[in-house]
GROMACS .gro file of C-alpha atoms in nm:
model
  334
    1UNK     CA    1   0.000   0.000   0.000
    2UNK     CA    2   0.314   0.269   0.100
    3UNK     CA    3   0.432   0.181  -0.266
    4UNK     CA    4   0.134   0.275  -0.413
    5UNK     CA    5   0.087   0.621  -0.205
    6UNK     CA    6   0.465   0.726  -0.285
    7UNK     CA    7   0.398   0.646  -0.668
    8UNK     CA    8   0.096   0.852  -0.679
    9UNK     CA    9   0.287   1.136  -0.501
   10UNK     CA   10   0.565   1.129  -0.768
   11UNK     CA   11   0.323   1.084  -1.031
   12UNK     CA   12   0.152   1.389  -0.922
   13UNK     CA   13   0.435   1.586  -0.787
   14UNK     CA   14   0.592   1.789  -1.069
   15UNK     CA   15   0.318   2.054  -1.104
   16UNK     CA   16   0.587   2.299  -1.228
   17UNK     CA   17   0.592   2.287  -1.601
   18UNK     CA   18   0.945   2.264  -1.740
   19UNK     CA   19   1.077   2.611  -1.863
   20UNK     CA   20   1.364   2.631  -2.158
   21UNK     CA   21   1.448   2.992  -2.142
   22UNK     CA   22   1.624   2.975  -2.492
   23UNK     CA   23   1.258   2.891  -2.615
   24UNK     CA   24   1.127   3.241  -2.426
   25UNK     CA   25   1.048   3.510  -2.668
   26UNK     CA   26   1.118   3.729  -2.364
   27UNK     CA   27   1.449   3.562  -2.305
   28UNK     CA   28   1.488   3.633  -2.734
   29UNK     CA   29   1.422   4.008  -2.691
   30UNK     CA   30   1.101   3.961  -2.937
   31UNK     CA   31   0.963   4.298  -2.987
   32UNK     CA   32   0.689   4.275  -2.800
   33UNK     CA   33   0.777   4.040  -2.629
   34UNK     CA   34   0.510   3.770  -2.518
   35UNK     CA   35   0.312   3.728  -2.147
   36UNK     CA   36   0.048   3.498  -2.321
   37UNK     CA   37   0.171   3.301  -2.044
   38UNK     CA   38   0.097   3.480  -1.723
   39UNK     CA   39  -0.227   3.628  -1.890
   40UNK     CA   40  -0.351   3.244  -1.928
   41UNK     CA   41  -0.277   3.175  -1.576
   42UNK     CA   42  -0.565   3.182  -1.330
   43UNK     CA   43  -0.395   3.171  -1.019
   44UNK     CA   44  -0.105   3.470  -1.059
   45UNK     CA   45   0.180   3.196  -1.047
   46UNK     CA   46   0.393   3.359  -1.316
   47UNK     CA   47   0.602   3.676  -1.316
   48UNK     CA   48   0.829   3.821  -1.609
   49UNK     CA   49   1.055   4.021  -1.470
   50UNK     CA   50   1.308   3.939  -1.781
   51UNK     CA   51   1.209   3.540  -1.839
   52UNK     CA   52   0.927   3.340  -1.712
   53UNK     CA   53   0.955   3.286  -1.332
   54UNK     CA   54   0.680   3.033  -1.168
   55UNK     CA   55   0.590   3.042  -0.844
   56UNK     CA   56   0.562   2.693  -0.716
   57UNK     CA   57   0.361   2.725  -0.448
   58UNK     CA   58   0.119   2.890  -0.630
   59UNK     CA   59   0.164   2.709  -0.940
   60UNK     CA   60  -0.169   2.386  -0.922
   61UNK     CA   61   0.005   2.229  -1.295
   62UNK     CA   62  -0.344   2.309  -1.455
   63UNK     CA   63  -0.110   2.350  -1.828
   64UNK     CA   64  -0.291   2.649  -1.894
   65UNK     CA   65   0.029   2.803  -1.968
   66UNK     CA   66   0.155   2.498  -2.178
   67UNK     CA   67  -0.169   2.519  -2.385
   68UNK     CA   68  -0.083   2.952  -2.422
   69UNK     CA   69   0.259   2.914  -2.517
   70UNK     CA   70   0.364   3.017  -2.875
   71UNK     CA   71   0.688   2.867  -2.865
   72UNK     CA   72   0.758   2.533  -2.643
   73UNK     CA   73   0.911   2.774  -2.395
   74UNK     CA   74   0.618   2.592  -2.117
   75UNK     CA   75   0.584   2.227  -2.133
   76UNK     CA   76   0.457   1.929  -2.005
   77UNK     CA   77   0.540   1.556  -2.164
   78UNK     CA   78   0.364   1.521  -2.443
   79UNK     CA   79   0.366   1.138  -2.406
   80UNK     CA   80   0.186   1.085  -2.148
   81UNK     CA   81  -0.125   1.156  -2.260
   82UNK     CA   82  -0.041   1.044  -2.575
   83UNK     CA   83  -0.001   0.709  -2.480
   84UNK     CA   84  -0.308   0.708  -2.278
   85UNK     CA   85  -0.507   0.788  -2.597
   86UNK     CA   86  -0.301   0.496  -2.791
   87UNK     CA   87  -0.381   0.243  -2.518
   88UNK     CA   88  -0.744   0.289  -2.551
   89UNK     CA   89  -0.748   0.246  -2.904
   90UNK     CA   90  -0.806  -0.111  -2.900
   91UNK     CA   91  -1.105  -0.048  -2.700
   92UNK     CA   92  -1.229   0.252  -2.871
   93UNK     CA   93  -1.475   0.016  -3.075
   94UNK     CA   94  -1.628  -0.124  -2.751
   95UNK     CA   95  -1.609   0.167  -2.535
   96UNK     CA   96  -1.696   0.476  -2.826
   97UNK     CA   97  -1.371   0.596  -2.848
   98UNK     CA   98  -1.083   0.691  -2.572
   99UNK     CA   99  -1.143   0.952  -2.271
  100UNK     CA  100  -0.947   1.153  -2.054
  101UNK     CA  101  -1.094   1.316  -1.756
  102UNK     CA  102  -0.983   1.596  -1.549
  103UNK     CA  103  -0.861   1.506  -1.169
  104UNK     CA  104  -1.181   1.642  -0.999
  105UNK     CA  105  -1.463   1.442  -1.182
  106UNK     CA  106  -1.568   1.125  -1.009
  107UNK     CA  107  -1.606   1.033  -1.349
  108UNK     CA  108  -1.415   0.686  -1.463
  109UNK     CA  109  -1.115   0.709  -1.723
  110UNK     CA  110  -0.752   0.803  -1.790
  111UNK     CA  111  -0.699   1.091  -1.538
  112UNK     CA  112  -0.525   1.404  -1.605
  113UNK     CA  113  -0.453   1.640  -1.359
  114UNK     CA  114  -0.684   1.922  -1.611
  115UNK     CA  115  -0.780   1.932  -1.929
  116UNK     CA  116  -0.543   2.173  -1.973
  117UNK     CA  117  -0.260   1.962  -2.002
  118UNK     CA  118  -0.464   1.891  -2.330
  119UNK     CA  119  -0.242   1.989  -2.597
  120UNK     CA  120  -0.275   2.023  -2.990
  121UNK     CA  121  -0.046   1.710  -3.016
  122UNK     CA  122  -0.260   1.481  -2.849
  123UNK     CA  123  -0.628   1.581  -3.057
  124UNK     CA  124  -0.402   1.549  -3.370
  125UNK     CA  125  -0.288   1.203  -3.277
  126UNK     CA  126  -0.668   1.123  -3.154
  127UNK     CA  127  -0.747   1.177  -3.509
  128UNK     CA  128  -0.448   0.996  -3.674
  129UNK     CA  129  -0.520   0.731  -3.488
  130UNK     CA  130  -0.920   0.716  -3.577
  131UNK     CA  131  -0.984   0.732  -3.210
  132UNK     CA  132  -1.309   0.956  -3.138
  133UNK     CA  133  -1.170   1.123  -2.833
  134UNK     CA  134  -1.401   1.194  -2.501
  135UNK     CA  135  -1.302   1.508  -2.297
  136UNK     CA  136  -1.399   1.547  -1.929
  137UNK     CA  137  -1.420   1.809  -1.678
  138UNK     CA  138  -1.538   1.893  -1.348
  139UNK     CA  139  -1.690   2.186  -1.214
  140UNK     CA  140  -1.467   2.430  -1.374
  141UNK     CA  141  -1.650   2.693  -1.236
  142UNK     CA  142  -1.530   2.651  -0.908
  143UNK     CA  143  -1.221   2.447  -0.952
  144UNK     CA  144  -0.902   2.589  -0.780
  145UNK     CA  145  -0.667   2.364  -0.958
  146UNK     CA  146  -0.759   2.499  -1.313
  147UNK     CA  147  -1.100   2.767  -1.295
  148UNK     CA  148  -1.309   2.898  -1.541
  149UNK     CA  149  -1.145   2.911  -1.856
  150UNK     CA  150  -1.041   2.584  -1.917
  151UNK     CA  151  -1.361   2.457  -2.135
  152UNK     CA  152  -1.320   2.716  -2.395
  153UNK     CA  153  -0.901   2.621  -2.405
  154UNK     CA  154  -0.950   2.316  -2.482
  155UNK     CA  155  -1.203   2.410  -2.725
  156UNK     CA  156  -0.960   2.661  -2.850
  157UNK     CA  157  -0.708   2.350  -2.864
  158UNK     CA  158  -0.953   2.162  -3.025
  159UNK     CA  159  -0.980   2.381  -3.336
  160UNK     CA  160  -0.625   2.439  -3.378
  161UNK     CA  161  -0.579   2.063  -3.448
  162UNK     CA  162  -0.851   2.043  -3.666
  163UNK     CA  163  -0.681   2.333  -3.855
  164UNK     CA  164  -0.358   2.153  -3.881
  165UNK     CA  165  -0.524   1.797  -3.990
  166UNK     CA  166  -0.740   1.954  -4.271
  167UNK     CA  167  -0.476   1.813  -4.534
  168UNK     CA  168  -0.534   1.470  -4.415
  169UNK     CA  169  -0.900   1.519  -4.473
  170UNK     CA  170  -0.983   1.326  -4.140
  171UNK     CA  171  -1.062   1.571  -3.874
  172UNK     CA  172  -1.032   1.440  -3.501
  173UNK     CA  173  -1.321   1.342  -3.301
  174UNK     CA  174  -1.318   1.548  -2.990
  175UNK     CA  175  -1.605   1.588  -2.722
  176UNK     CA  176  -1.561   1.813  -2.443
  177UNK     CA  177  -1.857   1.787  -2.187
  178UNK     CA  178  -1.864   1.848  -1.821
  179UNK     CA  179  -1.915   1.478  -1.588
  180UNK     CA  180  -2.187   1.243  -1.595
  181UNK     CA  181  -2.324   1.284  -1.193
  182UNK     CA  182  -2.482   0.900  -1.279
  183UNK     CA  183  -2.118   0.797  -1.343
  184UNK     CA  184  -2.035   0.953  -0.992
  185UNK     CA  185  -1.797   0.715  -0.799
  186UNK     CA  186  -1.624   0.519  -1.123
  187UNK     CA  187  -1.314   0.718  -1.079
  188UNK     CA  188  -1.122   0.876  -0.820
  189UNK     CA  189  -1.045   1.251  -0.743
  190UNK     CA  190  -0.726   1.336  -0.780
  191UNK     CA  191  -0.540   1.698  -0.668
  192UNK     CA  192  -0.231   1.757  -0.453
  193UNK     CA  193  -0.462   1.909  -0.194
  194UNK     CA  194  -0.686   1.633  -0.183
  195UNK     CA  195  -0.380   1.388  -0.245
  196UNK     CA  196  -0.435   1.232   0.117
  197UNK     CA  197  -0.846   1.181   0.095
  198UNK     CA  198  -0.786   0.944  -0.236
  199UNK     CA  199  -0.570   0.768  -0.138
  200UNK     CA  200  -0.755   0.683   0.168
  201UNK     CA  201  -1.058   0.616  -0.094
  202UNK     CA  202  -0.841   0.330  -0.256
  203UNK     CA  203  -0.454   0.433  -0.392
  204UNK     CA  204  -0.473   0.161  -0.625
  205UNK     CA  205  -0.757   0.228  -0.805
  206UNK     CA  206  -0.642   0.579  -0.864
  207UNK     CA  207  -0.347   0.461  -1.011
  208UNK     CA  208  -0.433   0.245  -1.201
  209UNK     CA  209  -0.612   0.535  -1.407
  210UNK     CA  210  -0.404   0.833  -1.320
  211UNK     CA  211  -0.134   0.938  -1.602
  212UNK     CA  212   0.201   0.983  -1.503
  213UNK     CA  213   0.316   1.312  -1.477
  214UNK     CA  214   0.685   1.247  -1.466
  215UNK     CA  215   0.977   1.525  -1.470
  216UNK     CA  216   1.099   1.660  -1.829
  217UNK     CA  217   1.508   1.628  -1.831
  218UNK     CA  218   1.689   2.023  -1.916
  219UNK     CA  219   1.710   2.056  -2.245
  220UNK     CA  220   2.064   2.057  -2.428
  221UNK     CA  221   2.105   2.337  -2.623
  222UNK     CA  222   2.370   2.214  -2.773
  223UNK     CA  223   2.186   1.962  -2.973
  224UNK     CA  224   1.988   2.086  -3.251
  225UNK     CA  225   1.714   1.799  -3.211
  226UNK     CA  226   1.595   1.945  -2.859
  227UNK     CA  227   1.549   2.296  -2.969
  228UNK     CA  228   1.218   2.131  -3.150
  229UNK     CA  229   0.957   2.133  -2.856
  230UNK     CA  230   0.785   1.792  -2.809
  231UNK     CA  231   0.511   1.899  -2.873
  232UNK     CA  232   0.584   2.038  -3.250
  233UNK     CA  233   0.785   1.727  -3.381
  234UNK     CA  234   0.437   1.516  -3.225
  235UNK     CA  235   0.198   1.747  -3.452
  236UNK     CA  236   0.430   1.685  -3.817
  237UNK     CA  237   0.419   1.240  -3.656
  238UNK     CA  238   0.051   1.357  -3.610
  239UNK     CA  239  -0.004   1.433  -4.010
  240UNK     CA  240  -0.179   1.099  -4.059
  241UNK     CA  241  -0.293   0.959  -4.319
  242UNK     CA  242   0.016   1.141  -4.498
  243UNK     CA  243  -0.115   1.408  -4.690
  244UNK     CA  244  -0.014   1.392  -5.106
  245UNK     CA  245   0.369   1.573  -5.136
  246UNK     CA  246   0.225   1.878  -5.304
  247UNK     CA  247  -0.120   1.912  -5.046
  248UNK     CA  248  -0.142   2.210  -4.893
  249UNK     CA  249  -0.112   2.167  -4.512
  250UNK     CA  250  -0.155   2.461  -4.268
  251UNK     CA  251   0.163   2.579  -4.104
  252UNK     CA  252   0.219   2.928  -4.047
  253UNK     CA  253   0.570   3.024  -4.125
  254UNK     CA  254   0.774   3.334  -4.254
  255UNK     CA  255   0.876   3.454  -4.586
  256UNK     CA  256   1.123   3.725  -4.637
  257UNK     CA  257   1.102   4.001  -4.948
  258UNK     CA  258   1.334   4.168  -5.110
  259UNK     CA  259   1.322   4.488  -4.873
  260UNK     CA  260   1.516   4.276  -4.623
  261UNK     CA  261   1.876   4.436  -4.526
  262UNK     CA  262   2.031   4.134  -4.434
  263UNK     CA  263   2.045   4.208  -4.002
  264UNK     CA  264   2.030   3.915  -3.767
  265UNK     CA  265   1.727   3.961  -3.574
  266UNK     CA  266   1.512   3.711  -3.747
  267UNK     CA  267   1.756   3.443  -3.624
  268UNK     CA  268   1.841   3.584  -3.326
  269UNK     CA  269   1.449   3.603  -3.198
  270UNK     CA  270   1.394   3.272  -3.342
  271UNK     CA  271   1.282   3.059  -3.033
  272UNK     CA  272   1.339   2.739  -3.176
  273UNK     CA  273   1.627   2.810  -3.413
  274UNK     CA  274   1.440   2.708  -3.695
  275UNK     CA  275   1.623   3.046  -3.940
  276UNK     CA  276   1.963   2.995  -3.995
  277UNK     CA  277   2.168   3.321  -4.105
  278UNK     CA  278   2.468   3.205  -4.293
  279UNK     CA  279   2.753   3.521  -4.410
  280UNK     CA  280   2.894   3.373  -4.726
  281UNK     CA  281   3.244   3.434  -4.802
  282UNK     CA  282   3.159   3.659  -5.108
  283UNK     CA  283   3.004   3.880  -4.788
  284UNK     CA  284   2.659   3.703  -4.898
  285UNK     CA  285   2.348   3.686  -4.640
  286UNK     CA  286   2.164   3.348  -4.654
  287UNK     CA  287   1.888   3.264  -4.430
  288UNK     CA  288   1.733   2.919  -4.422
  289UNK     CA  289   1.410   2.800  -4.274
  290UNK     CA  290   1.361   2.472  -4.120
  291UNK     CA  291   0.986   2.403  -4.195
  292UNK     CA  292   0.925   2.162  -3.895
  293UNK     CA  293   1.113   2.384  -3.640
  294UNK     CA  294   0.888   2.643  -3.694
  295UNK     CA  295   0.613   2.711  -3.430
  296UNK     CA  296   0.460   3.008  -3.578
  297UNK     CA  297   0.517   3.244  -3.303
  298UNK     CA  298   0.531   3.535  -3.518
  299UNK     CA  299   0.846   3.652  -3.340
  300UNK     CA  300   1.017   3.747  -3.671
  301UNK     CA  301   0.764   3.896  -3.837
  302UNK     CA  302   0.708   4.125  -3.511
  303UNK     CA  303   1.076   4.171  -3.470
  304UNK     CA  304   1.202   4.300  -3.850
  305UNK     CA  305   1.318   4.620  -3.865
  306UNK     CA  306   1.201   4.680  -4.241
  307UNK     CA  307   0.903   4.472  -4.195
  308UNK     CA  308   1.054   4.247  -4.465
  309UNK     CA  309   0.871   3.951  -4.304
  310UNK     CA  310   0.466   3.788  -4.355
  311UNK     CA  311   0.350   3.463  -4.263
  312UNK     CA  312   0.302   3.235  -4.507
  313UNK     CA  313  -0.018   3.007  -4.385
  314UNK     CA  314   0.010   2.681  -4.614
  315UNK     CA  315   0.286   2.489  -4.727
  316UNK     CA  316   0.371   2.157  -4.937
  317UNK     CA  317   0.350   1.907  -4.717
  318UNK     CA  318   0.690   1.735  -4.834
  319UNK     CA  319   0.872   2.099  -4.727
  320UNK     CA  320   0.786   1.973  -4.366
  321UNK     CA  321   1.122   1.743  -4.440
  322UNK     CA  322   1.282   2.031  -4.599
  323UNK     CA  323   1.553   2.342  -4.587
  324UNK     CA  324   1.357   2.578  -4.771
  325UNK     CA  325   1.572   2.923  -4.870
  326UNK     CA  326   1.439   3.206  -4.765
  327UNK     CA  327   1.701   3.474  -4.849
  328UNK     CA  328   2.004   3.473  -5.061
  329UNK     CA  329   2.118   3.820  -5.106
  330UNK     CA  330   2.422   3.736  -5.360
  331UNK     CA  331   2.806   3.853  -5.377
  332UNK     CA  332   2.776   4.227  -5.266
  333UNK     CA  333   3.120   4.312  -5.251
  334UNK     CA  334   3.081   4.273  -5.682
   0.00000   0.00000   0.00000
């Protein structure tokens, strides 16, 4: 029994989301900068003095930040609740489809601490997968771990998968509703306040239904594979059934015109290092976009100095593997 109670504490212990400053368009010097994240926030856990400082004890891991984030800068793992979706998919015939239900319903199913650890990724995969996808909540209304807002995120969530899997032509299957009060007592409550009262309610059958929530490792800089966000590389594995090569697939990214002056801010307010500024020998500018690396926060296009930069909405969907050129300004020392 002890074994079960400390695995449910360190399942639901890391309510801090995992911040990579280099990610921060704060820490990037965006103009603008961004506080998507502390306005998302219901319980005034976040400060940005210069980069994104959580309060833990205020902080209840609702994701609400995660789900605001423009850049992977906030995260959660991804494969968690990812693999709770895949798990159910052998069942999703019998059952109508996988669910996922926020800590305070009573309400039986995978348990997430809120629905708004519900990312993008894990709709998109719902609906690569062919798995109609059942959202639950509690009373939001009154909820201290998550509040108010978290029915229209997910919504919000909801529609920005949809967007990115209209190339496959399959959209994903998604109902959000609040819990069933005749389903009352087929799951177990789960918050770090009321940690204590389920476990005393039965540890075991709360974990056997409660998603891990482990620890993210730091991210090394140093390899170019971790400055992708999770998240992002799960919505291009997402794109299922493979769209044709030349389909059009939603995925807001920059373009560059010819009123560029060849500075380094693009790259340098890149969260995700996804623009690459190159000096050529001949004293040549190059810039290269990495399709995939992209998020679309806009950071660029806010940042230019001659407003050289628009976002480009769709995209082949074989550039997703590509280096596409954005700017090659030539020998100017000719």
């Amino acid at each position: 029994m002890l074994d079960g109670v400390f695995k449910l504490l360190g399942d639901y212990g890391n309510m801090v989301p995992r911040y990579t400053g280099p990610r921060c368009l704060s820490e990037r010097l965006s103009v603008g900068g961004c506080d998507l994240c502390q306005q998302a926030c219901p319980h005034d856990a976040i400060l940005i003095p210069q980069s994104v400082v959580i309060d833990p004890s205020a902080c209840t891991g609702c994701g609400l930040c995660v789900q605001a984030c423009p850049s992977g800068a906030l995260e959660y793992d991804v494969t968690a609740p990812l693999n709770a979706v895949r798990e159910q998919k052998a069942s999703a015939i019998k059952q109508g489809g996988a669910k996922l239900v926020c800590s305070k319903s009573d309400e039986g199913g995978k348990t997430l601490p809120c629905l708004g650890r519900v990312t993008v990724s894990t709709v998109m995969a719902a609906g690569a997968w062919d798995v109609p996808l059942t959202l639950v909540h509690g009373d939001c209304a009154g909820c201290s771990l998550g509040g108010p807002e978290v029915p229209a995120s997910v919504l919000r969530v909801t529609e920005q998968a949809n967007v990115l899997r209209g190339a496959t032509m399959r959209a994903a299957q998604v109902t959000l509703r609040p819990h069933d009060a005749a389903l009352a007592g087929s799951g177990e409550q789960v918050s770090r306040r009321g940690m204590f009262g389920a476990m005393a309610r039965g540890a075991r059958s709360t974990l056997a239904q409660s998603i891990p929530d482990s620890p993210l490792p730091f991210v090394d800089w140093s390899e170019p594979a971790d400055r992708i966000p999770a998240e992002w590389q799960w919505r291009v594995r997402a794109l299922r059934p493979a769209p044709a090569p030349e389909a059009a697939v939603y995925w807001p990214a920059p373009v560059i015109d010819d009123t560029c002056i060849d500075c380094p801010v693009c790259a340098n307010v890149c969260p995700t290092d996804a623009i690459a500024r190159e000096v050529q020998p001949d004293g040549g500018v190059t810039l290269v976009l990495s399709l995939a690396a992209c998020t679309g926060c806009r950071a660029c296009e806010r940042s230019c100095p001659p407003q050289a930069i628009s976002m480009r909405e769709h995209w082949r969907f074989d550039a997703l593997e590509q280096l596409i050129l954005l700017r090659d300004s030539g020998n100017i020392l000719q």
